[in-house]
Tab-separated table of C-alpha atoms in Angstrom:
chain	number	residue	atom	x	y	z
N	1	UNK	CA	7.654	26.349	-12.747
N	2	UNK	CA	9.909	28.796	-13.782
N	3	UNK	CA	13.681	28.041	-16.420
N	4	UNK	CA	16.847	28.642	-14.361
N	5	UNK	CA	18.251	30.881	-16.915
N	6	UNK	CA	21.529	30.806	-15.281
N	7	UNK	CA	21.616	26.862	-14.955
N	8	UNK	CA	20.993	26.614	-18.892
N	9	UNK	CA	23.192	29.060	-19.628
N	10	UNK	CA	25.729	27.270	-17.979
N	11	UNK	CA	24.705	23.986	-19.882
N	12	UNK	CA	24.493	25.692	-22.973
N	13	UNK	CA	28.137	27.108	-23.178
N	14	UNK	CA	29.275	23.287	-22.139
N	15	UNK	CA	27.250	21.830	-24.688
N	16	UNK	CA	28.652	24.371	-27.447
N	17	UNK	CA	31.891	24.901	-26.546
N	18	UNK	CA	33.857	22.389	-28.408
N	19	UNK	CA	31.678	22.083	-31.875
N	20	UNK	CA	32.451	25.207	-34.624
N	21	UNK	CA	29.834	23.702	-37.057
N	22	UNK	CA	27.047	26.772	-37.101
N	23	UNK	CA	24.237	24.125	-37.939
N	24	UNK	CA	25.218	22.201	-35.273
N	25	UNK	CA	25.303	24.441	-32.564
N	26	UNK	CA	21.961	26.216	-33.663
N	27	UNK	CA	19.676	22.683	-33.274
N	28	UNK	CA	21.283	21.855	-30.100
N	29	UNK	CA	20.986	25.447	-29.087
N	30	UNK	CA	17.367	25.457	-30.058
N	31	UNK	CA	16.496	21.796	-28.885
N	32	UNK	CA	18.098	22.604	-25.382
N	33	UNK	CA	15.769	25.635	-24.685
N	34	UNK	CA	12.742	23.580	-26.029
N	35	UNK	CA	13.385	20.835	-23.755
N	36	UNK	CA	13.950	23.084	-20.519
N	37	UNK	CA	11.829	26.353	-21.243
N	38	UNK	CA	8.258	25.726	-19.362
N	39	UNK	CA	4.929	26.452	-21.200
N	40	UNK	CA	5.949	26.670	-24.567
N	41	UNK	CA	4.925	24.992	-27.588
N	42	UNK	CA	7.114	26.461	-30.336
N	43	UNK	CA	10.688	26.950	-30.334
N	44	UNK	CA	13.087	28.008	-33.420
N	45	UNK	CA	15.261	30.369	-35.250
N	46	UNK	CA	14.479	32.781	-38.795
N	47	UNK	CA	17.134	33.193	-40.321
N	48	UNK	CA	18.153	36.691	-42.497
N	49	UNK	CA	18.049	36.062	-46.205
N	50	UNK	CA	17.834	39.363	-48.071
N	51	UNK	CA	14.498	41.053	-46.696
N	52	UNK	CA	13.048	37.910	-45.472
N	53	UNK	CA	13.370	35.809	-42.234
N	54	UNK	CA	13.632	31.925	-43.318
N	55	UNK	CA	12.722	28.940	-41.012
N	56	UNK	CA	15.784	27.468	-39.641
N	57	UNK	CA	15.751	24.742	-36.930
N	58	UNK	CA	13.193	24.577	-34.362
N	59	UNK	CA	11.206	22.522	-31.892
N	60	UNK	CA	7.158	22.412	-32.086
N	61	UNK	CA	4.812	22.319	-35.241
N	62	UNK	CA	5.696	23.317	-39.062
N	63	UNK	CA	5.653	26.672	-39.065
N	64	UNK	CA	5.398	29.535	-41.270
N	65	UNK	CA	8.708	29.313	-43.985
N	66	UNK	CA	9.077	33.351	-45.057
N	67	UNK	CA	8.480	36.381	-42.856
N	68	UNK	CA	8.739	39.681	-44.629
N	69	UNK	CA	10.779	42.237	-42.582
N	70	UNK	CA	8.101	44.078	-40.613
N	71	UNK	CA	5.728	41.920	-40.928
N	72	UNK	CA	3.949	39.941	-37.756
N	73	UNK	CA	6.396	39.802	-34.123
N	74	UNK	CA	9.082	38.232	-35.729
N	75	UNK	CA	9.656	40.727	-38.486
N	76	UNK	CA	8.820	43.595	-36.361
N	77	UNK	CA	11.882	42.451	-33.767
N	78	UNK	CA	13.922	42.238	-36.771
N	79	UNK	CA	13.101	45.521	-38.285
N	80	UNK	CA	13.445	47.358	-35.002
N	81	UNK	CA	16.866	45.100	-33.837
N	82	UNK	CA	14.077	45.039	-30.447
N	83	UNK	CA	13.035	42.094	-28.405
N	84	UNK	CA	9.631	41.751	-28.829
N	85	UNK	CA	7.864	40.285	-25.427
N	86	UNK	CA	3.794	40.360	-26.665
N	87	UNK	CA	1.195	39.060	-23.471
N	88	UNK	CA	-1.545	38.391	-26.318
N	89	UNK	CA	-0.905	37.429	-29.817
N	90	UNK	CA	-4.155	37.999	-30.815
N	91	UNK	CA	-3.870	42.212	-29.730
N	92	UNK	CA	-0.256	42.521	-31.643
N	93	UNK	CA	-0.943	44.218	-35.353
N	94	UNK	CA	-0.047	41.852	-37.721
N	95	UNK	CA	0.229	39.101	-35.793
N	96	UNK	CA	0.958	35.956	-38.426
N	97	UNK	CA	-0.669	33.124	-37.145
N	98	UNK	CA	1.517	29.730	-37.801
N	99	UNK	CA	-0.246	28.112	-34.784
N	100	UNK	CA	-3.385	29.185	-33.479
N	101	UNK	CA	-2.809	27.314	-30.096
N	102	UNK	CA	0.113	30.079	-29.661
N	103	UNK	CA	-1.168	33.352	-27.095
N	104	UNK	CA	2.345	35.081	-25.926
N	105	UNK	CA	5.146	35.115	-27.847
N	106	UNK	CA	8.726	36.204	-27.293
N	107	UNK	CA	11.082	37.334	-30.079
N	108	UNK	CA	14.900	38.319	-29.765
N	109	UNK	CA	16.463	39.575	-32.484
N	110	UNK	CA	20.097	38.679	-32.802
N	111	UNK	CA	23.274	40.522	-34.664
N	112	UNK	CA	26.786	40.056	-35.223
N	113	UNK	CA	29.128	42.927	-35.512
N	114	UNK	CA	25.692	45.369	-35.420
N	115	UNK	CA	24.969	43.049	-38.656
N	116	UNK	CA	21.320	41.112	-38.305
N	117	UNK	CA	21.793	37.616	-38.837
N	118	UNK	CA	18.488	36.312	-37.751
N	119	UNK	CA	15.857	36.152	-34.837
N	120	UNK	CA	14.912	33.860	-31.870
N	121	UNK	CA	11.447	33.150	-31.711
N	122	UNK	CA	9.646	31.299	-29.220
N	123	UNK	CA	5.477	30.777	-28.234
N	124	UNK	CA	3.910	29.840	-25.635
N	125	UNK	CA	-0.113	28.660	-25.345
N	126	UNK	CA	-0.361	30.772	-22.221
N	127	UNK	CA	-1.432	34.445	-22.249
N	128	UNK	CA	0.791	36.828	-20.910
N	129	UNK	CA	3.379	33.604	-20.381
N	130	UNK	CA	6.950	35.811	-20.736
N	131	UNK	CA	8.315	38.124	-17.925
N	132	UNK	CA	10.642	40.290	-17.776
N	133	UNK	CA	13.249	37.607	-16.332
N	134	UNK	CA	12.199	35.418	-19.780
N	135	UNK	CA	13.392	37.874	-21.952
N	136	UNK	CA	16.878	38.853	-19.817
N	137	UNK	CA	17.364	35.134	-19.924
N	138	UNK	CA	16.675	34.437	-22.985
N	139	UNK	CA	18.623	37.484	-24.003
N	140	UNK	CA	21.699	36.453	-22.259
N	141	UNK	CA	20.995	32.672	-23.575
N	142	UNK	CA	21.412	34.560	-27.540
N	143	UNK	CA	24.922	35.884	-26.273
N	144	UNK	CA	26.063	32.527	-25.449
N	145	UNK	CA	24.855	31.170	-28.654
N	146	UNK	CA	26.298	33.623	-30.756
N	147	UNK	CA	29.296	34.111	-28.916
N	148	UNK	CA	29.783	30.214	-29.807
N	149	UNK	CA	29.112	30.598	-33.856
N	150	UNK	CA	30.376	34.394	-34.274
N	151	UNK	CA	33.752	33.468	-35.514
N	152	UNK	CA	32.608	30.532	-37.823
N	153	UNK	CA	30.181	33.097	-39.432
N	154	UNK	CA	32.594	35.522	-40.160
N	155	UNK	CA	34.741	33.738	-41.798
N	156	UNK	CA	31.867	31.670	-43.826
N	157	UNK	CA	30.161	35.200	-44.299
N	158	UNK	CA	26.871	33.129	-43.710
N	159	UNK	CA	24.768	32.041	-41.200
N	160	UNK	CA	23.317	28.274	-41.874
């Protein structure tokens, strides 16, 4: 079974479109690709704060609160403004393990105005689990989102 990236995408613009509230917008956005992304069992968003990522919402088990830039797939995507698409967990240097059931992960780091705000991450319990149609998806899913809390951001100068 495979997401209809362009389906959700769809649903995800309708769902944020008329809500401005950052917080808001970032757990549906996050609870919507849980609930329709196949085969994964973790779902959330870090969130910048100085040189550290910082749980924000997510879907799945507690996870890991502070991520050093650099550090692990979720620091590395944020240190290199890269997605980071790993097959195996277990072969990626530095690999933090929050959830030892987790064996692909996808990461997509995501800016405003060139300006890192935070990162996308999501895991899967399958090996090798993300394609290259994932990560354009899920890409193009982060442009939706952010195109929805951009302005709010701005003018809050903070993101949740």
């Amino acid at each position: 079974m495979k997401a209809d990236y362009a389906s959700l995408n769809r649903q995800l613009s309708g769902l944020l479109a008329e809500e401005t509230d950052v917080l808001a917008n970032t757990a549906n956005f996050v609870g919507l690709l849980y609930s329709e992304i196949p085969r994964i069992n973790w779902l959330g968003v870090y969130v910048l704060r100085g040189e550290q990522l910082v749980l924000g919402p997510f879907q799945g088990k507690p996870a890991c609160v502070r991520i050093a830039l650099g550090q692990g797939v979720c620091g590395t995507a944020a240190d290199t403004l890269q997605t980071q698409r790993v097959d195996d967990v277990h072969t990626f240097e530095g690999h933090i393990v929050c959830d030892p059931d987790s064996k692909s992960e996808l990461v997509v780091p995501m800016s405003i105005d060139g300006r890192l705000i935070g990162v996308l991450d999501i895991d899967s319990p399958a090996a090798r689990r993300f394609t290259q149609d994932d990560q354009d998806g899920v890409e193009s899913l982060c442009e939706t989102y952010l195109r929805s809390v951009s302005e709010e951001i701005r003018r809050s100068g903070k993101f949740i």
